[in-house]
Short mmCIF file of C-alpha atoms and ligand atoms in Angstrom, two decimals:
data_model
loop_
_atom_site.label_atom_id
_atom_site.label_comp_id
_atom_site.label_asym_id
_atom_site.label_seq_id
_atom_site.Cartn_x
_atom_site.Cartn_y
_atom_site.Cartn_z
CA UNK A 968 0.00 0.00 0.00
CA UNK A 969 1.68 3.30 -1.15
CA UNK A 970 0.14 5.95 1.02
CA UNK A 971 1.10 9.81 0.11
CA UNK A 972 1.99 12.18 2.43
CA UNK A 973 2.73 15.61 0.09
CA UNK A 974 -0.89 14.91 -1.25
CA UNK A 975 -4.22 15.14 0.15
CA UNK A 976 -6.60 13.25 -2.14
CA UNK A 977 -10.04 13.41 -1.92
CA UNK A 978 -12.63 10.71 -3.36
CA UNK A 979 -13.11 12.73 -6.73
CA UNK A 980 -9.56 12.44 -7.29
CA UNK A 981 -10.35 8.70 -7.91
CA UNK A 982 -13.33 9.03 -10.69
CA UNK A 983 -12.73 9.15 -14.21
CA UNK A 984 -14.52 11.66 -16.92
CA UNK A 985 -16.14 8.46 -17.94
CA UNK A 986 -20.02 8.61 -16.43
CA UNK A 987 -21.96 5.55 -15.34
CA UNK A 988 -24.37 3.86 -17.23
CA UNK A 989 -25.89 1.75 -14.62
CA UNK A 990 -29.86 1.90 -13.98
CA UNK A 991 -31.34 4.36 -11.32
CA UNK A 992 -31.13 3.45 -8.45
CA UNK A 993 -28.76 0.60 -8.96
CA UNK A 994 -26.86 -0.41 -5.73
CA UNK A 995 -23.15 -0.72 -7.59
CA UNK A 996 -23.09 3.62 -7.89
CA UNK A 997 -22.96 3.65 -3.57
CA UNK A 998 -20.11 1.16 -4.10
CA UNK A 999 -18.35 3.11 -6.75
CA UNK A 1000 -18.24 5.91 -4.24
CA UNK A 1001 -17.32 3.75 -1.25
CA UNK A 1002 -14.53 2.55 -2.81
CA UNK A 1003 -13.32 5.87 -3.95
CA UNK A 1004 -13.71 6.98 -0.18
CA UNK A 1005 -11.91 4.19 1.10
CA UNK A 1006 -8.81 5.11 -1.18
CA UNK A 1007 -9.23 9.25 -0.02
CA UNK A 1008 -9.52 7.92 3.51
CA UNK A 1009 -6.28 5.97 2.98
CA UNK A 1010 -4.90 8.96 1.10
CA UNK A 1011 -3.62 6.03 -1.79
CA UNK A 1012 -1.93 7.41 -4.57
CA UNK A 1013 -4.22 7.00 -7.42
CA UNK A 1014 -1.29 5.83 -9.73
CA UNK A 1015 0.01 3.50 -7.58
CA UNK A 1016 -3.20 2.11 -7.33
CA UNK A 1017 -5.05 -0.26 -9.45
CA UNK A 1018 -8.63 -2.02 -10.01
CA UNK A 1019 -9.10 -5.46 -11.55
CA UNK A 1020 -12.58 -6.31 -12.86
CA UNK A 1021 -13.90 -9.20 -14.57
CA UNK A 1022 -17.83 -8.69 -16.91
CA UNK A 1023 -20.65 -7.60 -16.01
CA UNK A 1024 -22.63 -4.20 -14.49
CA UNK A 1025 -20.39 -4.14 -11.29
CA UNK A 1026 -17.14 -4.97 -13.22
CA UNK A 1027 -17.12 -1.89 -15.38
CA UNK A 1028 -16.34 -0.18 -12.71
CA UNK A 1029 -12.11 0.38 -13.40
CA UNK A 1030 -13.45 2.73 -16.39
CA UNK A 1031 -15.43 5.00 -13.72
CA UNK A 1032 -11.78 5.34 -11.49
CA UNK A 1033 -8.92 7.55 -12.15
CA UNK A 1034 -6.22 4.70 -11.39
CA UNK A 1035 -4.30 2.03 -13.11
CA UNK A 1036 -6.57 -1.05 -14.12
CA UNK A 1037 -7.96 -3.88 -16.47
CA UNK A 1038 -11.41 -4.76 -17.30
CA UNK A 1039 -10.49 -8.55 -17.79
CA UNK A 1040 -12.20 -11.19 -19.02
CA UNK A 1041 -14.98 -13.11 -17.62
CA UNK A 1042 -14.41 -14.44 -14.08
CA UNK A 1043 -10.37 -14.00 -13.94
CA UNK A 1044 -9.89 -11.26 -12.42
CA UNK A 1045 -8.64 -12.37 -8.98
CA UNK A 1046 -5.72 -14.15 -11.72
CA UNK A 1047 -4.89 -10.77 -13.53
CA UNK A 1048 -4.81 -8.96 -10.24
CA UNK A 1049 -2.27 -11.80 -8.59
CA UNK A 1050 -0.11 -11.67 -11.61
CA UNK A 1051 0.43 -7.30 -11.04
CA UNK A 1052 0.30 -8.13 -7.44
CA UNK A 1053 3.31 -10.22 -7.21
CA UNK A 1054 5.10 -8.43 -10.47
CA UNK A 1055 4.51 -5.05 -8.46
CA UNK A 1056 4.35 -5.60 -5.07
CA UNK A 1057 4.07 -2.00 -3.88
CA UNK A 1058 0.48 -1.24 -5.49
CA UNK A 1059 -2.16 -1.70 -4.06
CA UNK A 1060 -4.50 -3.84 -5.84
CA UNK A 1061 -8.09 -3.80 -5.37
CA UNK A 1062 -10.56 -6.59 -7.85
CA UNK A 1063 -14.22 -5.62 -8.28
CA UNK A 1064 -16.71 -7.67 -9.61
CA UNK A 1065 -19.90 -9.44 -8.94
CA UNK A 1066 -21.33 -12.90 -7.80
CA UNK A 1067 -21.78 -14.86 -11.23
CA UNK A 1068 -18.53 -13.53 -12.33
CA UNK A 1069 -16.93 -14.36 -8.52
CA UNK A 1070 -18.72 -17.21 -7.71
CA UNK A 1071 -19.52 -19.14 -10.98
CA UNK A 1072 -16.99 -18.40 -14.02
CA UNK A 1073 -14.37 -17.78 -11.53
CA UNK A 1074 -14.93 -19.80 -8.89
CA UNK A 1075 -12.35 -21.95 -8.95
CA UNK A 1076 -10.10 -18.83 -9.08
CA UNK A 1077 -12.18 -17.49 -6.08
CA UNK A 1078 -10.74 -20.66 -3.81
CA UNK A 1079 -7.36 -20.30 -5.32
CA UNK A 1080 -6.77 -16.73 -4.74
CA UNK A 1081 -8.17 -17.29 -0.92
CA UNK A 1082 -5.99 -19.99 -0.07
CA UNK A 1083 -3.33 -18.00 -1.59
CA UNK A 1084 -3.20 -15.18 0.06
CA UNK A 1085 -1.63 -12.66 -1.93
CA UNK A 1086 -1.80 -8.95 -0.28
CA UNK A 1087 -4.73 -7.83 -2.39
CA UNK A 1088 -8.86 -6.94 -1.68
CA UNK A 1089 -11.35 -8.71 -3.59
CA UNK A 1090 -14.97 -6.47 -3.36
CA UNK A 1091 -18.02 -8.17 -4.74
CA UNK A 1092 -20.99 -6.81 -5.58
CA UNK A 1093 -23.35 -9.62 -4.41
CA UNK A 1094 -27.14 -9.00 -5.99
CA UNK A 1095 -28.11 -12.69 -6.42
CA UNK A 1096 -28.33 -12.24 -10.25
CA UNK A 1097 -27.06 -12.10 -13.54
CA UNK A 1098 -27.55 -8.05 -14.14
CA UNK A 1099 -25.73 -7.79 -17.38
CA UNK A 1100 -27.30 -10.90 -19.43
CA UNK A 1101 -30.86 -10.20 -18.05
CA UNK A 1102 -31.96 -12.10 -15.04
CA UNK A 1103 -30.51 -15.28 -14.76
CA UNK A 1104 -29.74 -17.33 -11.72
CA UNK A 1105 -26.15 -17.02 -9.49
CA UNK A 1106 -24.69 -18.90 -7.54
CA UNK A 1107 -26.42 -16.65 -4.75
CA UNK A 1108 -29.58 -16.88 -6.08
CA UNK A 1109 -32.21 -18.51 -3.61
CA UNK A 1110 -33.48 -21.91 -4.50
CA UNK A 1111 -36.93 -20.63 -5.28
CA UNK A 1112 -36.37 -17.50 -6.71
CA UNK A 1113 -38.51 -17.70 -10.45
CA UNK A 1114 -39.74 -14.13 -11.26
CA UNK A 1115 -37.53 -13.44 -14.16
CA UNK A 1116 -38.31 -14.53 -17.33
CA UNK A 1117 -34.52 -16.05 -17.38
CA UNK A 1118 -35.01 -18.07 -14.34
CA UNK A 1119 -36.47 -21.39 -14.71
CA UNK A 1120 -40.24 -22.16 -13.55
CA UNK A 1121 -40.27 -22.63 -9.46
CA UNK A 1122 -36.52 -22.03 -9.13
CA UNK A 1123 -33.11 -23.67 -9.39
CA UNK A 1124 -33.99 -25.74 -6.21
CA UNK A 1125 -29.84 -25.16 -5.77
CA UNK A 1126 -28.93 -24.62 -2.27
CA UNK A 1127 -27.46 -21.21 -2.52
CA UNK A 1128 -23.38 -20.56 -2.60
CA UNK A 1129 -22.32 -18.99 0.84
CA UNK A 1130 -19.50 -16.84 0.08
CA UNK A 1131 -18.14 -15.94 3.38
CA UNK A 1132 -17.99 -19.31 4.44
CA UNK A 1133 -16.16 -20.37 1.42
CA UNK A 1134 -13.99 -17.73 1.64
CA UNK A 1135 -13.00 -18.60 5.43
CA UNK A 1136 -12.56 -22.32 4.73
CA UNK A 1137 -10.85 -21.73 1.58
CA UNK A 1138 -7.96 -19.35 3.86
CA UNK A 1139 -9.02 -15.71 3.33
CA UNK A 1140 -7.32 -13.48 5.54
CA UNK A 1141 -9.87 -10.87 5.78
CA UNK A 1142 -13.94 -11.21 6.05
CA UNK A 1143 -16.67 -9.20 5.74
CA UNK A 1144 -20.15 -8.10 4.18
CA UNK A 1145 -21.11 -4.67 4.05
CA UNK A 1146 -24.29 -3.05 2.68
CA UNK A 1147 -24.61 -0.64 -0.45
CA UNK A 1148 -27.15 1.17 1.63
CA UNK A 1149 -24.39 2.15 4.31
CA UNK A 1150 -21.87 3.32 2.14
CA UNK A 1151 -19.75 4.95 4.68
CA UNK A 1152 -19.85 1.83 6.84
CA UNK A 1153 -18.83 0.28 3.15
CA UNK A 1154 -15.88 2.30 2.93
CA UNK A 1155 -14.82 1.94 6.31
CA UNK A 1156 -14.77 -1.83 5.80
CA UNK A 1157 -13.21 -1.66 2.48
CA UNK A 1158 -10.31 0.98 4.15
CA UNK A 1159 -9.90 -1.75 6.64
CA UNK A 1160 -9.22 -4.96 4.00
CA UNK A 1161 -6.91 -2.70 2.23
CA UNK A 1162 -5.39 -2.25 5.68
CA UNK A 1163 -4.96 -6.34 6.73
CA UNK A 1164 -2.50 -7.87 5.09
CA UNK A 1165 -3.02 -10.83 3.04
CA UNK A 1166 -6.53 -11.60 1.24
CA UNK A 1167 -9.09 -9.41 2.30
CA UNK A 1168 -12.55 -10.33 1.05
CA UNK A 1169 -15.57 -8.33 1.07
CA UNK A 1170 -19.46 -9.06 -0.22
CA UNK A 1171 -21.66 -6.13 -0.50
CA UNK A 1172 -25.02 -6.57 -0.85
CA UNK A 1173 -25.59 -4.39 -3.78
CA UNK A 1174 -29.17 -4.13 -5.14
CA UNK A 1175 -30.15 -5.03 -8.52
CA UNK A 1176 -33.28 -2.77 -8.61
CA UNK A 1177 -34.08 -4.21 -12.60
CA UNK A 1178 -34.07 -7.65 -12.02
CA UNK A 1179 -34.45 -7.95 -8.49
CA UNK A 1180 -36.89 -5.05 -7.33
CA UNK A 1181 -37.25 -6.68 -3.43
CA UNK A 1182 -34.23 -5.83 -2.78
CA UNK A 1183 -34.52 -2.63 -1.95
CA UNK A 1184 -35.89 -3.68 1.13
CA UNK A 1185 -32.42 -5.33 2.10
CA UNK A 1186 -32.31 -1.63 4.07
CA UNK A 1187 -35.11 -2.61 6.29
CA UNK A 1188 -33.71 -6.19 7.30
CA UNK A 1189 -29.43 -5.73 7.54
CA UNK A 1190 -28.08 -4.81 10.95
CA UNK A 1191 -24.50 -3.65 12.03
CA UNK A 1192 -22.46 -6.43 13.87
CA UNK A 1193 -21.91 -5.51 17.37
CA UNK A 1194 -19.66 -8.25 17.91
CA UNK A 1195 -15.31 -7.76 17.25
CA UNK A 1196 -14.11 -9.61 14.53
CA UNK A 1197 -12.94 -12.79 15.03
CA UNK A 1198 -9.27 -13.77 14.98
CA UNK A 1199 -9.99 -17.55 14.91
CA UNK A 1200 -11.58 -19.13 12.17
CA UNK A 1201 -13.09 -22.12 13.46
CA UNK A 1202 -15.06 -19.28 15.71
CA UNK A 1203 -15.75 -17.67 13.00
CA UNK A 1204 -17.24 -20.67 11.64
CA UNK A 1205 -19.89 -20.79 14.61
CA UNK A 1206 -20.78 -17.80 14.04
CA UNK A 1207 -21.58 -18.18 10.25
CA UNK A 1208 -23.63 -21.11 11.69
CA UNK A 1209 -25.23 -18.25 13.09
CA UNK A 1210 -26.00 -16.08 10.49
CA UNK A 1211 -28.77 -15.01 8.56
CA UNK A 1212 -27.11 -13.12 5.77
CA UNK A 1213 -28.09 -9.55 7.00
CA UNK A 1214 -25.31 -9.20 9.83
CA UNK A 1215 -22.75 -6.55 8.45
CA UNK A 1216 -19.30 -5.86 9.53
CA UNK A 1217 -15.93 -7.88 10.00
CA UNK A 1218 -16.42 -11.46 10.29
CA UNK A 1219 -12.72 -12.76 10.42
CA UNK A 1220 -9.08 -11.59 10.42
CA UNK A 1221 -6.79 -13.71 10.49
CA UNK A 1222 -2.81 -13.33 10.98
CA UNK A 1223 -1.41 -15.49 8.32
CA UNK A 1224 1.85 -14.63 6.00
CA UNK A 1225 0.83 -13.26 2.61
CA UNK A 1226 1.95 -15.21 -0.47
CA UNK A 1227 5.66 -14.44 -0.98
CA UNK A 1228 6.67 -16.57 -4.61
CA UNK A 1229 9.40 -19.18 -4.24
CA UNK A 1230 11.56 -18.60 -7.56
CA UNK A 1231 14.00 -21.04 -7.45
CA UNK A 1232 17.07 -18.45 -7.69
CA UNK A 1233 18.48 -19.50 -4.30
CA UNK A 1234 16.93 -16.45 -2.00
CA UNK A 1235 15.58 -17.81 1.41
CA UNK A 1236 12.26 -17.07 2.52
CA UNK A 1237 13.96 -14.19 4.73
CA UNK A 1238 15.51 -13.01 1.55
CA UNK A 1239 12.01 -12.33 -0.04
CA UNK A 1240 10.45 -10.88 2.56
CA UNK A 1241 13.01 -8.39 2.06
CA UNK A 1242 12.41 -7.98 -0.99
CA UNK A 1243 8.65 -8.28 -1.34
CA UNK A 1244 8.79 -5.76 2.50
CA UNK A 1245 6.06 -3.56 1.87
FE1 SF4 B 505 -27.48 -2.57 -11.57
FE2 SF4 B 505 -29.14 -4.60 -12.06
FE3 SF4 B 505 -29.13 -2.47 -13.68
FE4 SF4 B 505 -27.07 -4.16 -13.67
S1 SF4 B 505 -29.15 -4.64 -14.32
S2 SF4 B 505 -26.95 -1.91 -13.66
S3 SF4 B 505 -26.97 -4.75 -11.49
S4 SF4 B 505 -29.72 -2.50 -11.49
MG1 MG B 506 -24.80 -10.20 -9.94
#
């Protein structure tokens, strides 16, 4: 993380020209900003910054910052972002995206990048649908969800994906789930996975008000944790037994050593710490 100290940035100084074409209303705009505020509040350096997206609504969103990126391909994203994560170790990398591109196309990715830990914060923009493509089903998707025209007749019947507990089992370092509706509490959380070192993950609930109108009334049902994160996993575990899905806040974070590549030349692991010291 390359914080500035001759600059003060403010969150503007992270948007581009380029305006968004999202719908009214759509949740992904509060995250846009949230994410911009979490970089002023960090005072980043926009070009020593950069944002990794995959496809779809939530993953245009490199083209709407000011700072280094890619718009990738669908669902590798987290495998971009590792590759400039470990070829320039003092950015700071942040991947946006949403929960068929996450979850489904890159899943496997998803596991990968959690178990290993490189020093980078994955945001997803969990509405429990296909935005882009109009409608389908996610992998977040409730069982019985049918009221798009995309979605088969009485549901998938497919227990839904959990992403935080996948993302706890599979080794994240960092997690959370934050709200588009709260999008200081948003930034705050985001601030705080740049922050932890290692794999920070955080879902936001981030209303699709097209495809999936109800969810507008996620604001009426999500509550702030009151509980401190925890620092061991299997309790973290319990507490996802817990959960309903509308807790928000720090789950987990964890203290283990970020990814550090092995490369063969000779170094010992103390030599690439030095090196890779941020
Ligand atoms: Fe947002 Fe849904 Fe519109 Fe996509 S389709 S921009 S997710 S409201
Ligand atoms: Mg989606």
């Amino acid at each position: 993380m390359t914080e500035c100290t001759a600059i003060t940035y403010t969150a503007k100084d992270y948007k581009s020209e380029v305006k968004p074409v999202w719908c009214p209303g759509c949740g992904d705009y509060a995250v846009l900003s949230s994410i911009t505020k979490a970089f002023a509040d960090l005072n980043l350096e926009p070009h020593n910054t950069a944002v990794i997206s995959g496809i779809g609504c939530s993953s245009r969103i490199p083209a709407y910052t000011n700072c280094y990126g890619f718009h990738t391909i669908h669902g590798r994203s987290l495998v971009v972002a590792t590759g400039l994560k470990l070829a320039r170790p003092d950015l700071t990398v942040l991947v946006a995206g949403g929960d068929g591109d996450g979850f489904s196309i890159g899943g496997n990715h998803f596991l990968h990048s959690c178990r290993r830990n490189v020093d980078m914060t994955y945001v997803v923009m969990d509405n429990r649908v296909y935005g882009m493509t109009k409608g389908q089903p996610s992998p977040t998707t409730e069982a019985d969800w049918d009221a798009s025209a995309m979605a088969p007749p009485g549901g998938t019947g497919l227990t839904p994906f959990n992403p935080l507990a996948i993302a706890l089992s599979a080794g994240a370092n960092f997690v959370a789930r934050a709200f588009a509706g709260d999008p200081n509490g948003t930034a705050a959380l985001i601030a705080e996975g740049i922050r932890h070192p290692g794999f920070s993950f955080i879902a936001v609930m981030s209303p699709c008000v097209t495809f999936r109108e109800e969810q507008r009334d996620w604001k009426n049902v999500v509550r702030k944790t009151e509980t401190a994160p925890a620092t061991d996993a299997s309790e973290a575990a319990k507490r996802l037994l817990q959960d309903d899905g509308y807790n928000i806040g720090v789950l987990y974070k964890g203290d283990r050593r970020s990814y550090k590549p092995v490369t063969g030349t000779g170094k010992t692991v103390a030599d690439l710490d030095a090196q890779f010291a941020l």
